[in-house]
XYZ file of C-alpha atoms in Angstrom:
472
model
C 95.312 43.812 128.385
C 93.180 45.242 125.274
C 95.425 46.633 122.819
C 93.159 49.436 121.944
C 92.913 50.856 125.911
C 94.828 53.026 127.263
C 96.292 52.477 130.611
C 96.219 55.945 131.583
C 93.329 58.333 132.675
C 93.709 62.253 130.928
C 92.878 64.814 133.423
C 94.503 68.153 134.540
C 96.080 68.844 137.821
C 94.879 71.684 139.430
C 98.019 73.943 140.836
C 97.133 77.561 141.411
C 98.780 78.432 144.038
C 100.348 74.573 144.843
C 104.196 73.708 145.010
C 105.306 71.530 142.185
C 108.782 70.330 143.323
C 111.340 69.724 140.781
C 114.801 67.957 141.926
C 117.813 67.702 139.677
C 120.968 70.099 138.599
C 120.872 69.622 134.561
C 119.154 70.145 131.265
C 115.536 67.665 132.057
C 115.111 69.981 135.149
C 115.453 73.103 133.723
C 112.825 71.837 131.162
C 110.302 70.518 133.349
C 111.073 74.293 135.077
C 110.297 75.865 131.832
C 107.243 73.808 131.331
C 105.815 74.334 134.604
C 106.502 78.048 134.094
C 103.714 78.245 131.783
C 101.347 77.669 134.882
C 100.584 79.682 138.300
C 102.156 76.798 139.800
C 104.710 77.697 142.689
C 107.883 75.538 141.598
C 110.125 74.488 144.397
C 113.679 73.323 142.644
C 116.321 71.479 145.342
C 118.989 71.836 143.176
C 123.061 71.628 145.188
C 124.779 72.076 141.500
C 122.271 73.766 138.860
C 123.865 73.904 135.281
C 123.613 76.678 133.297
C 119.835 76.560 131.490
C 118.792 75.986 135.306
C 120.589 78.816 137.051
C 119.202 81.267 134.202
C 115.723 80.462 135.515
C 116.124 80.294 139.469
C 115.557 83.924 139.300
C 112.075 84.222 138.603
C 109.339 85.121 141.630
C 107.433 82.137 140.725
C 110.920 79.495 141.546
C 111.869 78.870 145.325
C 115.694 77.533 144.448
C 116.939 75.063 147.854
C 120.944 74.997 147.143
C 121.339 71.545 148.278
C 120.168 67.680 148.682
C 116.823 66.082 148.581
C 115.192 65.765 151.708
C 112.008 64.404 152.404
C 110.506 67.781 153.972
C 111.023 69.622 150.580
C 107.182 67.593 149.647
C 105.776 69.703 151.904
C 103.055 71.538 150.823
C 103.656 69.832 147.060
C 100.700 68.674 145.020
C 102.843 66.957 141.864
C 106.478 66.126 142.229
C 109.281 65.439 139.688
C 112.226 63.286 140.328
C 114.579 64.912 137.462
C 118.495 64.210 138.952
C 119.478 61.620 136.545
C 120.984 59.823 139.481
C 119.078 56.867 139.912
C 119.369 56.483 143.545
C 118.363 59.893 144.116
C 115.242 60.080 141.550
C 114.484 56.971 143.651
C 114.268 58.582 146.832
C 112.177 60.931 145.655
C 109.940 58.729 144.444
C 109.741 56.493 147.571
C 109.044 59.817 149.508
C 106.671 61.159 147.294
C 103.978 58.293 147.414
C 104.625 57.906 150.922
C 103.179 61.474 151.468
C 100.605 61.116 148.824
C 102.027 63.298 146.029
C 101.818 61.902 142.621
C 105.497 61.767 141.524
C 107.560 61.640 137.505
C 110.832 60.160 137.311
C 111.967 61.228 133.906
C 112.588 58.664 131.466
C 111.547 55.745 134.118
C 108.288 55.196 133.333
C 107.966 52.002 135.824
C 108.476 55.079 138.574
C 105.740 57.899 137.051
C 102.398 57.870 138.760
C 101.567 60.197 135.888
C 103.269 61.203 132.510
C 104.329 64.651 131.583
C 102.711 66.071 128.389
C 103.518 67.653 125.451
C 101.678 70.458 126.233
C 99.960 73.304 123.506
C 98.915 76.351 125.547
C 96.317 78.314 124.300
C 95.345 79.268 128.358
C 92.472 79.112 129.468
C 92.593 75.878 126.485
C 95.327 73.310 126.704
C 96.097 70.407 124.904
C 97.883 67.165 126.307
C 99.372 64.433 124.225
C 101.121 61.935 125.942
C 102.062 58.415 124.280
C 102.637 57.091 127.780
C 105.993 56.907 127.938
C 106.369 54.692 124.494
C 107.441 57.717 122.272
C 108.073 61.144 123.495
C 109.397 62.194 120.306
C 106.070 60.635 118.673
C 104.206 63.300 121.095
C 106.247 66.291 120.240
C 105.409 65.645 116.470
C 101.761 65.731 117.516
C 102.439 68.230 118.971
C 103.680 70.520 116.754
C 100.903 69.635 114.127
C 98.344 70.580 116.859
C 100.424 73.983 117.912
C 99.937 74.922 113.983
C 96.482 74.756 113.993
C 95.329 76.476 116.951
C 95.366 80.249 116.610
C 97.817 81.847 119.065
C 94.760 83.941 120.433
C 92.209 80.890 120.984
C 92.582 81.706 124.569
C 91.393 85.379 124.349
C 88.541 83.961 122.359
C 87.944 81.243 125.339
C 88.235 83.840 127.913
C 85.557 86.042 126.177
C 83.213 83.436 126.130
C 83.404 83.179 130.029
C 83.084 86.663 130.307
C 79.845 86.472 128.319
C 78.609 82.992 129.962
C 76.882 84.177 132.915
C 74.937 87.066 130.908
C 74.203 84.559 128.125
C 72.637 81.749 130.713
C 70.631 84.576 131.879
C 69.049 86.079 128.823
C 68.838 83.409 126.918
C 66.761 80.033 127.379
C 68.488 76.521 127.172
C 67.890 74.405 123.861
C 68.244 75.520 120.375
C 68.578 79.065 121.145
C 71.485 78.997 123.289
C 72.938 76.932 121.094
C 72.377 78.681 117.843
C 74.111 81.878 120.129
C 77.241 79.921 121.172
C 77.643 78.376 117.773
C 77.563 82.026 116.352
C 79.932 83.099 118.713
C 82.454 80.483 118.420
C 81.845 80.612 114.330
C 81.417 84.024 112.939
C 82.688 87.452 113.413
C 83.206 87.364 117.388
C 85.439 84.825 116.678
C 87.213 86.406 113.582
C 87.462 89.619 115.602
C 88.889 87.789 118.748
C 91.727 85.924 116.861
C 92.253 89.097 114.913
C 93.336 91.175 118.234
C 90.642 93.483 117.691
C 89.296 92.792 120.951
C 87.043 95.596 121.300
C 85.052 95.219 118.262
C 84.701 91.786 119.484
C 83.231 92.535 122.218
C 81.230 94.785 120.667
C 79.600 91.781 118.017
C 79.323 89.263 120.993
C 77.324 92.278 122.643
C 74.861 92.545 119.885
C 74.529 88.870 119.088
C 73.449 88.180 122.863
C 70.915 91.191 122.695
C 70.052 89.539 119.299
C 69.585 86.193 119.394
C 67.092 85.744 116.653
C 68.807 87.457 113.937
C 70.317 86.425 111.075
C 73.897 85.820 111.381
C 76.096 88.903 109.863
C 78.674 87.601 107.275
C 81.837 88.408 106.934
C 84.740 88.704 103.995
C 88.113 87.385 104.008
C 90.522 88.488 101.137
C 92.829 85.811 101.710
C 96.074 85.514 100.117
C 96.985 81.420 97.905
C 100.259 82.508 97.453
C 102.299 81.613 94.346
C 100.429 77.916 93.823
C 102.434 75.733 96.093
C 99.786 74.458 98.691
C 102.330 74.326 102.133
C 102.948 77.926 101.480
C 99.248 78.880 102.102
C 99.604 80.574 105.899
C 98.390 78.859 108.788
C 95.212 81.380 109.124
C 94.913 81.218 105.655
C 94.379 77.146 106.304
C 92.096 78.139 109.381
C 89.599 80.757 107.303
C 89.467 78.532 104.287
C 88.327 75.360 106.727
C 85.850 78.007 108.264
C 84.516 79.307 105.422
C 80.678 78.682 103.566
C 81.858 80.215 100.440
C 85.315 80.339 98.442
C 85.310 83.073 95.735
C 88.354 81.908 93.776
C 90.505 82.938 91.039
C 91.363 81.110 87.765
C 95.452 80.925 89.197
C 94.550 79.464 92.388
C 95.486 75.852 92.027
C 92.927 72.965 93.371
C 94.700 71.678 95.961
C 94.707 75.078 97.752
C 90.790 75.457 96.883
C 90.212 72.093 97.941
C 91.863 73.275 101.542
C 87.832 74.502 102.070
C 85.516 72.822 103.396
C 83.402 69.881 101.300
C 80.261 71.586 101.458
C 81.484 75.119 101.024
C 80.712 76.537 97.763
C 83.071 77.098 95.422
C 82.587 80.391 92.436
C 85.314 80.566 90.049
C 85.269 83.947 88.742
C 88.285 83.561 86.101
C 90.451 86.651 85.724
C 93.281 85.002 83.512
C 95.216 87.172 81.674
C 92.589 88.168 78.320
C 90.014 85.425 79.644
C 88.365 87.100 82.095
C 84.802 85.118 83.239
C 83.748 88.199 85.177
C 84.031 91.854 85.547
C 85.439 92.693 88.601
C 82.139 94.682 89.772
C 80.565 91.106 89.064
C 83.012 89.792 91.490
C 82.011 92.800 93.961
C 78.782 92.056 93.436
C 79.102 88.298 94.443
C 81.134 89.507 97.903
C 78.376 91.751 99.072
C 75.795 89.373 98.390
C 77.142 86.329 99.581
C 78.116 88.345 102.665
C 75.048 90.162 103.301
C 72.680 86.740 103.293
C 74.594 85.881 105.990
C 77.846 84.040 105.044
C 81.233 83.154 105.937
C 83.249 84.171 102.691
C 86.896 83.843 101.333
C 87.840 85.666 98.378
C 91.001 83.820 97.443
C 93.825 85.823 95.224
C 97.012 84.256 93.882
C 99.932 85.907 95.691
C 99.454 88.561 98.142
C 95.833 90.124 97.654
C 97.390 93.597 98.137
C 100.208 93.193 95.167
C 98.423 93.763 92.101
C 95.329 92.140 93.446
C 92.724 94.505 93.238
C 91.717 94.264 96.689
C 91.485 98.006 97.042
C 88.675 97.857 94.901
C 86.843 95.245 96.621
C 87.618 97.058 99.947
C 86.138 99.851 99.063
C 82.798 98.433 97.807
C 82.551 95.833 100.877
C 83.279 99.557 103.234
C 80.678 100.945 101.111
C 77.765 98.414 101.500
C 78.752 97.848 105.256
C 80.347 94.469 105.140
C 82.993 93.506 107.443
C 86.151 92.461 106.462
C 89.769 91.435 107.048
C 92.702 90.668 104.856
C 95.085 87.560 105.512
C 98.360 88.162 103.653
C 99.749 85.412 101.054
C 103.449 84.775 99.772
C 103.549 87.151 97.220
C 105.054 85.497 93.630
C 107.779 87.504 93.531
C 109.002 86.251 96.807
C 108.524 82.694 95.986
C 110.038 82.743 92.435
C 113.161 84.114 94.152
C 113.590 81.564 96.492
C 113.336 79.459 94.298
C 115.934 80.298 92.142
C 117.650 82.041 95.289
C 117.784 85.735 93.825
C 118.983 88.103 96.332
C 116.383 90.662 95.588
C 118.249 92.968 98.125
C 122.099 92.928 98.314
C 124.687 94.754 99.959
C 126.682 97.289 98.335
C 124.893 96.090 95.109
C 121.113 96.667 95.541
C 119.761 98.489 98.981
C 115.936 98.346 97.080
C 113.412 96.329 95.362
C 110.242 97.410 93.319
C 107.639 95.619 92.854
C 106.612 96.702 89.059
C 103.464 95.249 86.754
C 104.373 95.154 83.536
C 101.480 96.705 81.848
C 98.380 98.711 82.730
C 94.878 98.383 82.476
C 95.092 99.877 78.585
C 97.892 97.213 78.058
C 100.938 100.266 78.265
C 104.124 99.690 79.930
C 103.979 101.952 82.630
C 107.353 104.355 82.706
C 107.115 105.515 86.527
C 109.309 102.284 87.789
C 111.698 102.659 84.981
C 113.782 105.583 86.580
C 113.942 102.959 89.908
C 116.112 100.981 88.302
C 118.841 103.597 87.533
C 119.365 103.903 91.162
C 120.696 99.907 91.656
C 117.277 98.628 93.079
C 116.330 94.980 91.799
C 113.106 95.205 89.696
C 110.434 92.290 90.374
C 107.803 92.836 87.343
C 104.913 91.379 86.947
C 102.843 90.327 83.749
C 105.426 91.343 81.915
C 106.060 88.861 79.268
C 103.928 89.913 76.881
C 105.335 93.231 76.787
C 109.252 92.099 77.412
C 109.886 94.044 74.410
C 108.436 97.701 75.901
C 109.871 96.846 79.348
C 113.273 96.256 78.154
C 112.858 99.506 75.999
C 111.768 101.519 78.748
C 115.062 100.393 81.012
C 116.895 101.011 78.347
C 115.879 104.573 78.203
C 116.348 104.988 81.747
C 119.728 104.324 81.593
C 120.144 100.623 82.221
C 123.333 98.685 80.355
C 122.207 96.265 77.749
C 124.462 93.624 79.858
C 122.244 93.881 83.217
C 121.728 90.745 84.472
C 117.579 89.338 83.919
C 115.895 86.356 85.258
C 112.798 84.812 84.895
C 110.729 82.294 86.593
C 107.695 80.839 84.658
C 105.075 79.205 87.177
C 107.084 79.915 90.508
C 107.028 76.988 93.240
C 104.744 74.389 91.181
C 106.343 71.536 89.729
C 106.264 72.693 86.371
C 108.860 75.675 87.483
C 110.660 76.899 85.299
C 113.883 79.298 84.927
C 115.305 81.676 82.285
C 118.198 83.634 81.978
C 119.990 86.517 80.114
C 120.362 89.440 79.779
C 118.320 92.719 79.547
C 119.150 93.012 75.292
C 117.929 89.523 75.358
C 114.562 90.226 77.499
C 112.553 91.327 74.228
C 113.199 87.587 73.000
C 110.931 86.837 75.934
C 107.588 87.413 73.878
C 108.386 85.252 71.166
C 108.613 81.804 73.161
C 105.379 80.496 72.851
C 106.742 77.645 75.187
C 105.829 79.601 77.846
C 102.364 79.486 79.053
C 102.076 79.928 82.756
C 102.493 82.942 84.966
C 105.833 84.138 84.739
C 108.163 87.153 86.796
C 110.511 88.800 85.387
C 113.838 89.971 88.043
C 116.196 92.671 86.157
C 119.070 94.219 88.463
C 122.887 93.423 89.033
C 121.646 91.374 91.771
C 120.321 88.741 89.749
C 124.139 88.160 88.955
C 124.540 86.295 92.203
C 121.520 84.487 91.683
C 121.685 80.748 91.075
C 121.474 80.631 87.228
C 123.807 78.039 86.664
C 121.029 75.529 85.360
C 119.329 77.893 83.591
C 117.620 77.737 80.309
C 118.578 80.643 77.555
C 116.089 83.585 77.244
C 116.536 83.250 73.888
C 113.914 81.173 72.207
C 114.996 77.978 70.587
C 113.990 78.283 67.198
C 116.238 82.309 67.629
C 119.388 80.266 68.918
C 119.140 78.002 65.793
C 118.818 80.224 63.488
């Protein structure tokens, strides 16, 4: 036998409206129950003794539940069978009577007794995905199977389903070859799609509409303002993975790291458009500009933020000028950096009977002030999270001050949150001015003041204090 051949056939069992019969009392039962669940299978369980996961399900409409032994009249009617008793004798009953009334029959765990093997199964219905690895590693599968689960949008289905909906109209409109083509490949690509796995299922329907009574148009871009997170590549979201895999242009930020850009595809093209802190490479109408145009010729395009795109991003500004020139849009939410940084150095930003509130502050405005509104927050106990604020730790800590805040409140702060090159500072908030004077610190850094930072993990911490003030 040829290593490289399998010595299985994949296909699907058809079982609407079948009886898949299930024997066995314990824990492999009630999961092959579960499993078939997930179909509009009728499932037939002779179970004398079902454990508790088992008696849970018997319930259900779908389940006929037979209270006692195996008997070779339970097949009746049965298109698949399972032999699930752990009793060896018994799972080899059902076996024997299974092929003797031509049912294809699974003895869990004996693969010399399957006529078929059970699947990991992702659902995406009408879509499903089977891995098996024959019986040689289940666990194997399930690992496969959980990478596969992560990249198939929950709502794939609803997008498959639409397509069906639209089949017969679009076989009758439009003729085979390139054109029918082009229209599925539009469909399956561009904003029906985006609009589908979105769950905005009438404006979906709405674009498939006008791409079947348009066949010959250009395609209509579309914008994503899609959120990197804090730098660290496996916390980009799953959709943010999808869009940025889908996508024919990647508008991209300065503190977006490469290994999240390079999460695009090869061919897409990338625009850096800067905006680091007093180096900005464009204005941000520029980068406007570049979203409408890239957009309106047609393309697939990611504008991709550090963080969350709607925390200090500017996205309301490039929402309104994509509403104004008529561009559609959506917005796929990152970790913001305040989040990540901490986790990482596992800051309870909210904490019983010491903080019930957290504000998310920037540091300075667009004129380079400290802004004084989110000062008077922290009076009431809420944990402040502010960002771009080391330049101005001097006017920050000056404004708490003012608003009330003890010298001695507890500060943190997390330079470069979730990259390797992490690092953590503590102190306190008399200390925080000391911030601005280590020129050690290069990299984006957040800044956590609140008497919940006390139960933070600061134990390792470096000094706020810069190293050449502690000497002196």
């Amino acid at each position: 036998m040829q290593a490289d051949r399998l010595t299985v056939f994949p296909a699907f069992h058809k079982v609407t409206e079948g009886v898949v019969l299930v024997v066995g009392d314990g824990a492999e039962t009630a999961a092959k129950v579960r499993l078939l669940s997930e179909t509009t299978a009728r499932i037939r369980v002779v179970a004398p003794a079902p454990e508790a996961d088992l008696a849970v399900l018997l319930g259900a409409d779908q389940i006929e539940h037979r209270a006692r032994g195996f008997d070779a009249a339970d097949l009746e009617g049965a298109v698949l069978a399972f032999a699930a008793s752990g009793d060896a004798a018994c799972d080899r009953a059902v076996v024997a009577a299974a092929r003797a009334s031509r049912v294809p029959v699974n003895a869990v765990d004996q693969p010399d007794l399957c006529d078929f093997f059970t699947p990991a199964l992702v659902n995406r219905a009408p879509v499903a995905v089977a891995i098996t690895s024959t019986g040689a590693g289940p666990v194997l599968a399930q690992k496969i199977r959980a990478r596969i689960e992560a990249m198939l949008p929950l709502r794939l289905g609803a997008l498959a389903a639409l397509a069906e909906s639209f089949r017969p109209a679009a076989e009758r409109v439009l003729p085979k070859g390139q054109v029918r083509r082009r229209f599925w490949a539009e469909f399956f690509d561009g904003i029906v799609s985006e609009a589908t796995l979105a769950g905005r299922a009438d404006e979906a329907r709405r674009f498939a509409s006008k791409l079947l009574n348009q066949p010959d148009s250009e395609p209509e871009g579309f914008v994503w303002l899609v959120g990197a997170g804090p730098g660290a590549a496996d916390l980009l979201t799953l959709r943010a993975q999808r869009i940025l895999g889908e996508a024919d242009v990647i508008v991209h930020d300065a503190l977006v790291p490469d290994a999240v850009i390079a999460m695009g595809r090869r061919d897409a093209r990338r625009i850096p458009v800067g905006k680091r802190k007093g180096a900005h490479s464009a204005s941000h109408a520029e980068i406007e500009a570049v979203l409408v145009r890239e957009a309106k010729a047609g393309r697939r395009v990611v504008r991709l933020k550090g963080g969350d795109p709607l925390v200090f991003g500017r996205a309301g500004e490039e929402i309104a000028a994509l509403r104004e020139a008529g561009v559609p849009f959506a917005i796929i939410p990152g970790v913001t950096s305040a989040l990540a940084a901490a986790a990482e150095a596992a800051i309870p930003l909210t904490l019983r009977g010491t903080a019930s509130a957290l504000v998310l502050a920037i540091g300075h405005d667009s004129g380079g002030a400290t802004p004084p509104d989110w000062a008077e927050s922290a009076r009431s106990g809420a944990t402040l999270a502010i960002y771009m604020g080391r330049s101005v730790a001097g006017d920050v800590a000056a404004r708490l001050l003012e608003a009330g805040l003890s010298r001695a409140t507890p500060v943190a702060v997390v330079e470069n949150a979730s990259l390797p090159a992490q690092r953590l500072l503590a102190g306190t908030l008399a200390e925080l001015p000391r911030l601005a004077e280590r020129d050690d610190l290069t990299g984006p850094t957040l800044i956590f003041v609140g008497d919940a930072v006390a139960a933070a993990g600061l134990a390792g911490a470096e000094p706020l204090s810069a190293p050449s003030v502690l000497a002196a």
